[in-house]
PDB file of C-alpha atoms in Angstrom:
ATOM      1  CA  MET A1000     177.238 -96.349 -45.918  1.00 63.00           C
ATOM      2  CA  ASP A1001     174.648 -96.196 -42.939  1.00 75.00           C
ATOM      3  CA  LYS A1002     173.248 -92.915 -41.767  1.00 80.00           C
ATOM      4  CA  HIS A1003     175.466 -93.227 -38.523  1.00 81.00           C
ATOM      5  CA  LYS A1004     178.637 -93.604 -40.473  1.00 87.00           C
ATOM      6  CA  LEU A1005     177.894 -91.141 -42.762  1.00 90.00           C
ATOM      7  CA  ARG A1006     177.006 -88.483 -39.894  1.00 93.00           C
ATOM      8  CA  LYS A1007     180.349 -89.169 -38.106  1.00 93.00           C
ATOM      9  CA  LEU A1008     182.285 -88.428 -41.516  1.00 95.00           C
ATOM     10  CA  PHE A1009     180.479 -85.256 -41.895  1.00 95.00           C
ATOM     11  CA  GLN A1010     181.252 -84.258 -38.132  1.00 96.00           C
ATOM     12  CA  THR A1011     184.869 -85.378 -38.645  1.00 96.00           C
ATOM     13  CA  VAL A1012     185.383 -83.262 -41.867  1.00 96.00           C
ATOM     14  CA  PHE A1013     183.716 -80.438 -40.896  1.00 93.00           C
ATOM     15  CA  PHE A1014     185.479 -80.274 -37.695  1.00 94.00           C
ATOM     16  CA  GLY A1015     188.600 -80.449 -39.204  1.00 95.00           C
ATOM     17  CA  ILE A1016     187.570 -77.313 -41.754  1.00 89.00           C
ATOM     18  CA  TRP A1017     186.457 -75.266 -38.469  1.00 87.00           C
ATOM     19  CA  PHE A1018     189.298 -76.344 -36.680  1.00 88.00           C
ATOM     20  CA  VAL A1019     191.532 -75.339 -39.346  1.00 88.00           C
ATOM     21  CA  LEU A1020     189.932 -71.755 -39.550  1.00 81.00           C
ATOM     22  CA  LEU A1021     189.888 -71.142 -35.875  1.00 82.00           C
ATOM     23  CA  LEU A1022     193.655 -71.949 -35.787  1.00 84.00           C
ATOM     24  CA  LEU A1023     194.319 -69.421 -38.506  1.00 81.00           C
ATOM     25  CA  ILE A1024     192.028 -66.656 -36.745  1.00 77.00           C
ATOM     26  CA  ILE A1025     194.208 -67.362 -33.777  1.00 76.00           C
ATOM     27  CA  ASN A1026     197.681 -66.800 -35.467  1.00 77.00           C
ATOM     28  CA  GLY A1027     196.396 -64.043 -36.718  1.00 72.00           C
ATOM     29  CA  VAL A1028     196.165 -65.117 -40.697  1.00 69.00           C
ATOM     30  CA  PHE A1029     192.074 -63.966 -40.564  1.00 63.00           C
ATOM     31  CA  THR A1030     191.639 -61.364 -38.295  1.00 60.00           C
ATOM     32  CA  THR A1031     187.982 -60.627 -39.545  1.00 59.00           C
ATOM     33  CA  ALA A1032     186.879 -64.541 -40.389  1.00 55.00           C
ATOM     34  CA  HIS A1033     184.738 -64.602 -36.997  1.00 60.00           C
ATOM     35  CA  GLN A1034     182.437 -62.313 -38.727  1.00 61.00           C
ATOM     36  CA  PHE A1035     181.525 -64.418 -41.426  1.00 62.00           C
ATOM     37  CA  CYS A1036     179.844 -66.968 -38.326  1.00 69.00           C
ATOM     38  CA  PRO A1037     176.294 -67.585 -39.350  1.00 66.00           C
ATOM     39  CA  PHE A1038     175.173 -65.921 -36.345  1.00 67.00           C
ATOM     40  CA  ALA A1039     177.115 -62.647 -36.813  1.00 67.00           C
ATOM     41  CA  SER A1040     174.177 -60.909 -38.665  1.00 59.00           C
ATOM     42  CA  VAL A1041     172.466 -61.064 -35.408  1.00 58.00           C
ATOM     43  CA  CYS A1042     174.749 -60.613 -32.829  1.00 61.00           C
ATOM     44  CA  PHE A1043     176.665 -57.969 -34.657  1.00 56.00           C
ATOM     45  CA  GLY A1044     173.349 -56.119 -35.892  1.00 51.00           C
ATOM     46  CA  ALA A1045     173.989 -53.052 -37.470  1.00 42.00           C
ATOM     47  CA  MET A1046     178.055 -52.680 -36.894  1.00 49.00           C
ATOM     48  CA  THR A1047     180.023 -52.371 -40.315  1.00 42.00           C
ATOM     49  CA  LEU A1048     181.897 -55.107 -40.116  1.00 45.00           C
ATOM     50  CA  ASN A1049     184.457 -53.598 -41.915  1.00 47.00           C
ATOM     51  CA  GLY A1050     182.201 -53.097 -44.897  1.00 50.00           C
ATOM     52  CA  TYR A1051     179.177 -54.619 -45.711  1.00 58.00           C
ATOM     53  CA  PHE A1052     180.211 -57.623 -47.550  1.00 63.00           C
ATOM     54  CA  ALA A1053     181.129 -59.494 -44.520  1.00 61.00           C
ATOM     55  CA  TYR A1054     178.185 -58.592 -43.116  1.00 64.00           C
ATOM     56  CA  ILE A1055     175.840 -60.011 -46.492  1.00 71.00           C
ATOM     57  CA  ILE A1056     177.798 -63.220 -46.611  1.00 73.00           C
ATOM     58  CA  SER A1057     176.951 -63.803 -42.711  1.00 73.00           C
ATOM     59  CA  ALA A1058     173.453 -62.990 -43.157  1.00 74.00           C
ATOM     60  CA  VAL A1059     172.965 -65.330 -46.283  1.00 79.00           C
ATOM     61  CA  ILE A1060     174.753 -68.116 -44.512  1.00 81.00           C
ATOM     62  CA  GLY A1061     172.715 -67.725 -41.360  1.00 81.00           C
ATOM     63  CA  LEU A1062     169.536 -67.523 -43.516  1.00 84.00           C
ATOM     64  CA  ILE A1063     170.109 -70.367 -45.659  1.00 88.00           C
ATOM     65  CA  ILE A1064     170.843 -72.551 -42.926  1.00 90.00           C
ATOM     66  CA  ALA A1065     167.991 -71.606 -40.627  1.00 89.00           C
ATOM     67  CA  ILE A1066     165.761 -71.811 -43.460  1.00 92.00           C
ATOM     68  CA  SER A1067     166.630 -75.260 -44.427  1.00 94.00           C
ATOM     69  CA  THR A1068     165.747 -76.724 -40.873  1.00 94.00           C
ATOM     70  CA  ILE A1069     161.988 -75.914 -42.601  1.00 95.00           C
ATOM     71  CA  PHE A1070     162.590 -78.909 -44.695  1.00 95.00           C
ATOM     72  CA  ILE A1071     165.367 -81.133 -43.204  1.00 93.00           C
ATOM     73  CA  GLY A1072     165.460 -80.004 -39.589  1.00 94.00           C
ATOM     74  CA  ARG A1073     168.526 -79.354 -37.483  1.00 95.00           C
ATOM     75  CA  LYS A1074     170.686 -81.394 -39.159  1.00 94.00           C
ATOM     76  CA  PHE A1075     173.072 -78.254 -39.188  1.00 94.00           C
ATOM     77  CA  CYS A1076     173.263 -79.357 -35.318  1.00 94.00           C
ATOM     78  CA  GLY A1077     173.817 -82.937 -35.698  1.00 94.00           C
ATOM     79  CA  TYR A1078     176.543 -82.744 -38.887  1.00 94.00           C
ATOM     80  CA  LEU A1079     178.157 -79.305 -39.355  1.00 93.00           C
ATOM     81  CA  CYS A1080     178.149 -77.162 -36.092  1.00 91.00           C
ATOM     82  CA  PHE A1081     181.560 -77.064 -34.304  1.00 90.00           C
ATOM     83  CA  PHE A1082     180.319 -77.007 -31.104  1.00 89.00           C
ATOM     84  CA  GLY A1083     177.631 -79.288 -31.482  1.00 93.00           C
ATOM     85  CA  THR A1084     180.368 -82.181 -32.370  1.00 95.00           C
ATOM     86  CA  LEU A1085     182.686 -80.678 -29.818  1.00 93.00           C
ATOM     87  CA  GLN A1086     180.234 -81.037 -27.024  1.00 93.00           C
ATOM     88  CA  GLU A1087     179.334 -84.474 -28.149  1.00 92.00           C
ATOM     89  CA  TRP A1088     182.695 -86.080 -28.047  1.00 93.00           C
ATOM     90  CA  ILE A1089     183.179 -84.421 -24.510  1.00 92.00           C
ATOM     91  CA  TYR A1090     180.205 -86.483 -23.404  1.00 90.00           C
ATOM     92  CA  ASN A1091     181.899 -89.785 -25.096  1.00 88.00           C
ATOM     93  CA  LEU A1092     184.780 -89.178 -23.015  1.00 87.00           C
ATOM     94  CA  ARG A1093     182.637 -90.572 -20.245  1.00 79.00           C
ATOM     95  CA  LYS A1094     182.790 -94.276 -21.658  1.00 66.00           C
ATOM     96  CA  THR A1095     179.747 -95.161 -19.684  1.00 60.00           C
ATOM     97  CA  LYS A1096     177.925 -98.428 -21.039  1.00 50.00           C
ATOM     98  CA  THR A1097     175.199 -97.633 -18.351  1.00 48.00           C
ATOM     99  CA  LYS A1098     171.913 -96.470 -19.698  1.00 51.00           C
ATOM    100  CA  PHE A1099     172.293 -92.654 -20.486  1.00 53.00           C
ATOM    101  CA  THR A1100     171.539 -90.963 -17.465  1.00 60.00           C
ATOM    102  CA  GLN A1101     169.874 -87.175 -17.414  1.00 71.00           C
ATOM    103  CA  LEU A1102     171.127 -85.178 -14.497  1.00 80.00           C
ATOM    104  CA  ILE A1103     168.387 -82.772 -14.752  1.00 88.00           C
ATOM    105  CA  PRO A1104     165.022 -83.893 -14.433  1.00 89.00           C
ATOM    106  CA  PHE A1105     162.559 -83.584 -17.264  1.00 88.00           C
ATOM    107  CA  LYS A1106     160.199 -81.091 -15.958  1.00 91.00           C
ATOM    108  CA  LEU A1107     163.241 -78.561 -15.080  1.00 94.00           C
ATOM    109  CA  HIS A1108     164.630 -79.593 -18.705  1.00 94.00           C
ATOM    110  CA  ARG A1109     161.451 -78.229 -20.392  1.00 93.00           C
ATOM    111  CA  ILE A1110     161.735 -75.134 -18.737  1.00 95.00           C
ATOM    112  CA  LEU A1111     165.434 -74.643 -19.210  1.00 96.00           C
ATOM    113  CA  ILE A1112     165.351 -75.578 -23.154  1.00 96.00           C
ATOM    114  CA  LYS A1113     163.328 -71.941 -23.310  1.00 96.00           C
ATOM    115  CA  LEU A1114     166.360 -70.151 -22.260  1.00 96.00           C
ATOM    116  CA  LYS A1115     167.856 -70.276 -25.398  1.00 95.00           C
ATOM    117  CA  TYR A1116     164.842 -68.055 -26.807  1.00 96.00           C
ATOM    118  CA  LEU A1117     165.620 -65.772 -24.407  1.00 95.00           C
ATOM    119  CA  ILE A1118     169.409 -65.352 -25.171  1.00 91.00           C
ATOM    120  CA  LEU A1119     167.836 -64.886 -28.861  1.00 89.00           C
ATOM    121  CA  LEU A1120     165.807 -62.134 -27.792  1.00 89.00           C
ATOM    122  CA  ILE A1121     168.636 -60.375 -25.814  1.00 87.00           C
ATOM    123  CA  THR A1122     171.212 -60.794 -28.812  1.00 83.00           C
ATOM    124  CA  ILE A1123     168.746 -59.135 -30.917  1.00 81.00           C
ATOM    125  CA  VAL A1124     167.727 -56.183 -28.683  1.00 83.00           C
ATOM    126  CA  SER A1125     171.308 -55.601 -27.996  1.00 80.00           C
ATOM    127  CA  ALA A1126     171.797 -55.753 -31.602  1.00 74.00           C
ATOM    128  CA  TYR A1127     169.179 -52.897 -32.285  1.00 74.00           C
ATOM    129  CA  LEU A1128     170.763 -51.009 -29.616  1.00 78.00           C
ATOM    130  CA  GLY A1129     173.800 -51.002 -30.665  1.00 73.00           C
ATOM    131  CA  VAL A1130     175.317 -52.658 -27.463  1.00 75.00           C
ATOM    132  CA  GLN A1131     176.162 -56.049 -29.218  1.00 71.00           C
ATOM    133  CA  TYR A1132     179.327 -56.319 -27.373  1.00 74.00           C
ATOM    134  CA  PHE A1133     177.388 -57.574 -24.298  1.00 76.00           C
ATOM    135  CA  TYR A1134     176.331 -61.028 -26.271  1.00 74.00           C
ATOM    136  CA  MET A1135     179.787 -60.738 -27.759  1.00 77.00           C
ATOM    137  CA  LYS A1136     181.484 -61.253 -24.293  1.00 83.00           C
ATOM    138  CA  PHE A1137     179.785 -64.565 -23.815  1.00 84.00           C
ATOM    139  CA  CYS A1138     179.917 -65.877 -27.520  1.00 83.00           C
ATOM    140  CA  PRO A1139     181.803 -69.293 -27.629  1.00 86.00           C
ATOM    141  CA  VAL A1140     183.086 -68.483 -31.235  1.00 79.00           C
ATOM    142  CA  LEU A1141     184.760 -65.261 -30.371  1.00 78.00           C
ATOM    143  CA  ASN A1142     186.485 -66.313 -26.837  1.00 82.00           C
ATOM    144  CA  LEU A1143     188.082 -69.324 -28.523  1.00 81.00           C
ATOM    145  CA  ALA A1144     189.342 -67.270 -31.472  1.00 75.00           C
ATOM    146  CA  PHE A1145     190.923 -64.327 -29.442  1.00 79.00           C
ATOM    147  CA  PRO A1146     191.839 -65.988 -26.485  1.00 81.00           C
ATOM    148  CA  SER A1147     193.862 -63.113 -25.296  1.00 78.00           C
ATOM    149  CA  LEU A1148     190.653 -61.207 -25.168  1.00 78.00           C
ATOM    150  CA  ILE A1149     188.731 -63.565 -23.415  1.00 85.00           C
ATOM    151  CA  GLY A1150     187.267 -62.164 -19.816  1.00 87.00           C
ATOM    152  CA  ILE A1151     185.442 -63.826 -16.988  1.00 89.00           C
ATOM    153  CA  ALA A1152     182.194 -64.100 -18.969  1.00 87.00           C
ATOM    154  CA  GLY A1153     183.968 -65.871 -21.925  1.00 88.00           C
ATOM    155  CA  VAL A1154     185.237 -68.386 -18.825  1.00 90.00           C
ATOM    156  CA  ILE A1155     182.098 -68.866 -17.558  1.00 90.00           C
ATOM    157  CA  ILE A1156     180.676 -69.984 -20.619  1.00 89.00           C
ATOM    158  CA  LEU A1157     183.579 -72.253 -21.769  1.00 90.00           C
ATOM    159  CA  VAL A1158     183.669 -73.766 -18.329  1.00 90.00           C
ATOM    160  CA  ILE A1159     179.413 -74.491 -18.951  1.00 88.00           C
ATOM    161  CA  ILE A1160     180.178 -76.053 -22.657  1.00 89.00           C
ATOM    162  CA  ILE A1161     183.080 -78.027 -21.596  1.00 89.00           C
ATOM    163  CA  ILE A1162     182.922 -79.212 -18.192  1.00 91.00           C
ATOM    164  CA  GLY A1163     179.135 -78.923 -17.896  1.00 90.00           C
ATOM    165  CA  GLY A1164     178.931 -80.819 -21.290  1.00 90.00           C
ATOM    166  CA  PHE A1165     180.980 -83.980 -19.589  1.00 89.00           C
ATOM    167  CA  PHE A1166     177.883 -84.347 -17.549  1.00 89.00           C
ATOM    168  CA  ILE A1167     175.187 -82.990 -19.581  1.00 90.00           C
ATOM    169  CA  GLU A1168     175.086 -83.840 -23.103  1.00 90.00           C
ATOM    170  CA  ARG A1169     174.883 -81.272 -25.597  1.00 93.00           C
ATOM    171  CA  ILE A1170     174.484 -78.707 -22.770  1.00 93.00           C
ATOM    172  CA  TRP A1171     174.785 -75.742 -25.001  1.00 93.00           C
ATOM    173  CA  CYS A1172     172.390 -76.993 -27.761  1.00 93.00           C
ATOM    174  CA  ARG A1173     169.687 -77.703 -25.792  1.00 95.00           C
ATOM    175  CA  TYR A1174     169.645 -74.769 -23.501  1.00 95.00           C
ATOM    176  CA  LEU A1175     171.830 -71.722 -24.476  1.00 93.00           C
ATOM    177  CA  CYS A1176     172.124 -71.584 -28.150  1.00 92.00           C
ATOM    178  CA  PRO A1177     170.505 -68.927 -29.586  1.00 89.00           C
ATOM    179  CA  TYR A1178     171.226 -69.893 -33.379  1.00 89.00           C
ATOM    180  CA  ALA A1179     169.595 -73.097 -31.968  1.00 93.00           C
ATOM    181  CA  ALA A1180     166.319 -70.798 -30.988  1.00 94.00           C
ATOM    182  CA  LEU A1181     166.301 -69.146 -34.263  1.00 91.00           C
ATOM    183  CA  MET A1182     166.551 -72.291 -36.573  1.00 94.00           C
ATOM    184  CA  ASN A1183     163.627 -73.732 -34.131  1.00 96.00           C
ATOM    185  CA  ILE A1184     161.576 -70.915 -34.809  1.00 95.00           C
ATOM    186  CA  PHE A1185     162.154 -71.602 -38.674  1.00 95.00           C
ATOM    187  CA  GLU A1186     161.136 -75.133 -38.083  1.00 95.00           C
ATOM    188  CA  PHE A1187     157.712 -74.057 -36.329  1.00 96.00           C
ATOM    189  CA  LEU A1188     157.154 -71.619 -38.981  1.00 96.00           C
ATOM    190  CA  GLY A1189     157.328 -74.794 -41.582  1.00 95.00           C
ATOM    191  CA  LYS A1190     155.199 -76.390 -39.489  1.00 92.00           C
ATOM    192  CA  LEU A1191     152.481 -73.991 -39.167  1.00 93.00           C
ATOM    193  CA  PHE A1192     152.549 -73.920 -42.969  1.00 93.00           C
ATOM    194  CA  LYS A1193     152.577 -77.649 -43.043  1.00 90.00           C
ATOM    195  CA  ILE A1194     155.559 -77.739 -44.851  1.00 92.00           C
ATOM    196  CA  ARG A1195     156.948 -81.373 -45.160  1.00 89.00           C
ATOM    197  CA  ARG A1196     159.908 -82.071 -43.304  1.00 89.00           C
ATOM    198  CA  THR A1197     162.120 -85.123 -42.723  1.00 87.00           C
ATOM    199  CA  LYS A1198     161.452 -86.691 -39.412  1.00 86.00           C
ATOM    200  CA  VAL A1199     162.403 -89.325 -37.524  1.00 84.00           C
ATOM    201  CA  PHE A1200     159.444 -92.251 -37.185  1.00 82.00           C
ATOM    202  CA  ARG A1201     158.609 -94.852 -34.992  1.00 79.00           C
ATOM    203  CA  ASN A1202     156.438 -97.872 -35.991  1.00 76.00           C
ATOM    204  CA  VAL A1203     154.069 -98.475 -33.434  1.00 77.00           C
ATOM    205  CA  LYS A1204     152.770-101.604 -34.708  1.00 77.00           C
ATOM    206  CA  THR A1205     156.514-103.632 -34.081  1.00 77.00           C
ATOM    207  CA  SER A1206     157.772-101.158 -31.269  1.00 79.00           C
ATOM    208  CA  ILE A1207     157.970-103.059 -27.892  1.00 79.00           C
ATOM    209  CA  ASN A1208     157.823-100.022 -25.925  1.00 79.00           C
ATOM    210  CA  CYS A1209     160.693-100.244 -24.029  1.00 80.00           C
ATOM    211  CA  PHE A1210     161.841 -96.444 -24.556  1.00 80.00           C
ATOM    212  CA  ASN A1211     165.466 -97.596 -24.691  1.00 79.00           C
ATOM    213  CA  CYS A1212     165.342 -95.250 -27.772  1.00 81.00           C
ATOM    214  CA  ALA A1213     164.260 -92.207 -25.591  1.00 81.00           C
ATOM    215  CA  ASN A1214     166.677 -93.200 -22.667  1.00 82.00           C
ATOM    216  CA  TYR A1215     169.595 -92.199 -24.989  1.00 84.00           C
ATOM    217  CA  CYS A1216     168.186 -89.109 -26.749  1.00 89.00           C
ATOM    218  CA  PRO A1217     171.117 -86.531 -26.287  1.00 90.00           C
ATOM    219  CA  MET A1218     168.271 -83.793 -26.801  1.00 93.00           C
ATOM    220  CA  TYR A1219     166.323 -85.679 -24.147  1.00 91.00           C
ATOM    221  CA  ILE A1220     163.289 -85.677 -26.384  1.00 91.00           C
ATOM    222  CA  ASP A1221     160.394 -87.744 -24.896  1.00 87.00           C
ATOM    223  CA  ILE A1222     159.754 -89.968 -27.754  1.00 83.00           C
ATOM    224  CA  GLY A1223     156.937 -91.691 -25.568  1.00 75.00           C
ATOM    225  CA  TYR A1224     154.322 -93.340 -27.697  1.00 77.00           C
ATOM    226  CA  ASN A1225     154.602 -90.766 -30.639  1.00 80.00           C
ATOM    227  CA  GLU A1226     154.385 -92.074 -34.418  1.00 82.00           C
ATOM    228  CA  GLU A1227     156.726 -89.548 -35.252  1.00 85.00           C
ATOM    229  CA  ILE A1228     159.255 -87.134 -33.742  1.00 87.00           C
ATOM    230  CA  THR A1229     157.966 -83.929 -34.082  1.00 90.00           C
ATOM    231  CA  ASP A1230     160.051 -82.185 -31.591  1.00 93.00           C
ATOM    232  CA  LEU A1231     161.763 -79.105 -32.872  1.00 95.00           C
ATOM    233  CA  ASN A1232     165.127 -79.940 -30.982  1.00 96.00           C
ATOM    234  CA  CYS A1233     165.711 -83.486 -32.861  1.00 94.00           C
ATOM    235  CA  ILE A1234     169.528 -83.128 -34.214  1.00 94.00           C
ATOM    236  CA  HIS A1235     168.453 -86.306 -36.305  1.00 91.00           C
ATOM    237  CA  CYS A1236     171.609 -88.209 -34.849  1.00 90.00           C
ATOM    238  CA  TYR A1237     169.585 -91.259 -34.805  1.00 86.00           C
ATOM    239  CA  ARG A1238     170.910 -92.613 -31.666  1.00 86.00           C
ATOM    240  CA  CYS A1239     167.664 -93.754 -30.769  1.00 84.00           C
ATOM    241  CA  VAL A1240     167.909 -96.474 -33.999  1.00 81.00           C
ATOM    242  CA  ARG A1241     171.123 -97.819 -32.738  1.00 81.00           C
ATOM    243  CA  LYS A1242     170.005 -97.963 -29.293  1.00 79.00           C
ATOM    244  CA  CYS A1243     166.736 -99.807 -29.874  1.00 79.00           C
ATOM    245  CA  SER A1244     166.611-103.229 -28.174  1.00 72.00           C
ATOM    246  CA  LYS A1245     165.204-104.998 -31.164  1.00 72.00           C
ATOM    247  CA  GLU A1246     167.814-106.857 -33.215  1.00 64.00           C
ATOM    248  CA  ASP A1247     169.669-105.108 -35.737  1.00 59.00           C
ATOM    249  CA  ALA A1248     167.868-106.917 -38.585  1.00 48.00           C
ATOM    250  CA  ALA A1249     164.469-105.434 -37.050  1.00 53.00           C
ATOM    251  CA  LYS A1250     165.991-101.964 -36.075  1.00 61.00           C
ATOM    252  CA  SER A1251     164.534-100.186 -39.483  1.00 58.00           C
ATOM    253  CA  GLU A1252     161.278-101.778 -38.486  1.00 61.00           C
ATOM    254  CA  CYS A1253     160.884 -99.948 -34.946  1.00 64.00           C
ATOM    255  CA  ILE A1254     162.165 -97.153 -36.003  1.00 64.00           C
ATOM    256  CA  TYR A1255     163.115 -95.566 -39.100  1.00 56.00           C
ATOM    257  CA  ARG A1256     163.378 -92.064 -40.975  1.00 50.00           C
ATOM    258  CA  ASP A1257     161.003 -90.833 -43.206  1.00 47.00           C
TER     259      ASP A1257
END
């Protein structure tokens, strides 16, 4: 099975698991399951969480995923994340066969991708101050899990993810997800200490520099003339490989994974 089909299989299976859990929460079968969310240990902070068990589990899961990015990059976003898959499917509804169109200028994009770090800082500070409910009003996981409690802030963020995601692929992953910012920080630490991480490599000797790979990147990464893709936001979706202009037999010679 090739990498693309394998990724699609992982996305479908884990989306189904997340969806079933979400339905169970909505129907009151699991009233505290959202506390096991990987990011719950940050946004809930020092809250009791009906006992320390949920807090510890969420913290462990969150740290395992974050630490794994040091070695394998943000595969969690590209393979397992519920919202990542949802955004990808929403954007695919466009059924466009034309070249990937970026509605946001690249210079503005480079500024906006820093927004998620500010949101991460806000969640950490609010958790430290014990006012984590501020972030929870915006949390898309909680808003989907408890639709009866959704407020204006929740509606706004869901509109951005669903409607905004129809025009800008993975808008939440790119600009707003605090957990993505946390994973990027761990990736940066791994890079700082020169820990080997799986990356997408570009064979500069056989590449024809058509930049078709960059035109279709869902994370708007400037692949350019670089031999290896070191951008922390890469989710290993391999669309750059599938959209390569070279013949199928030669694609692996142009772009491949280490």
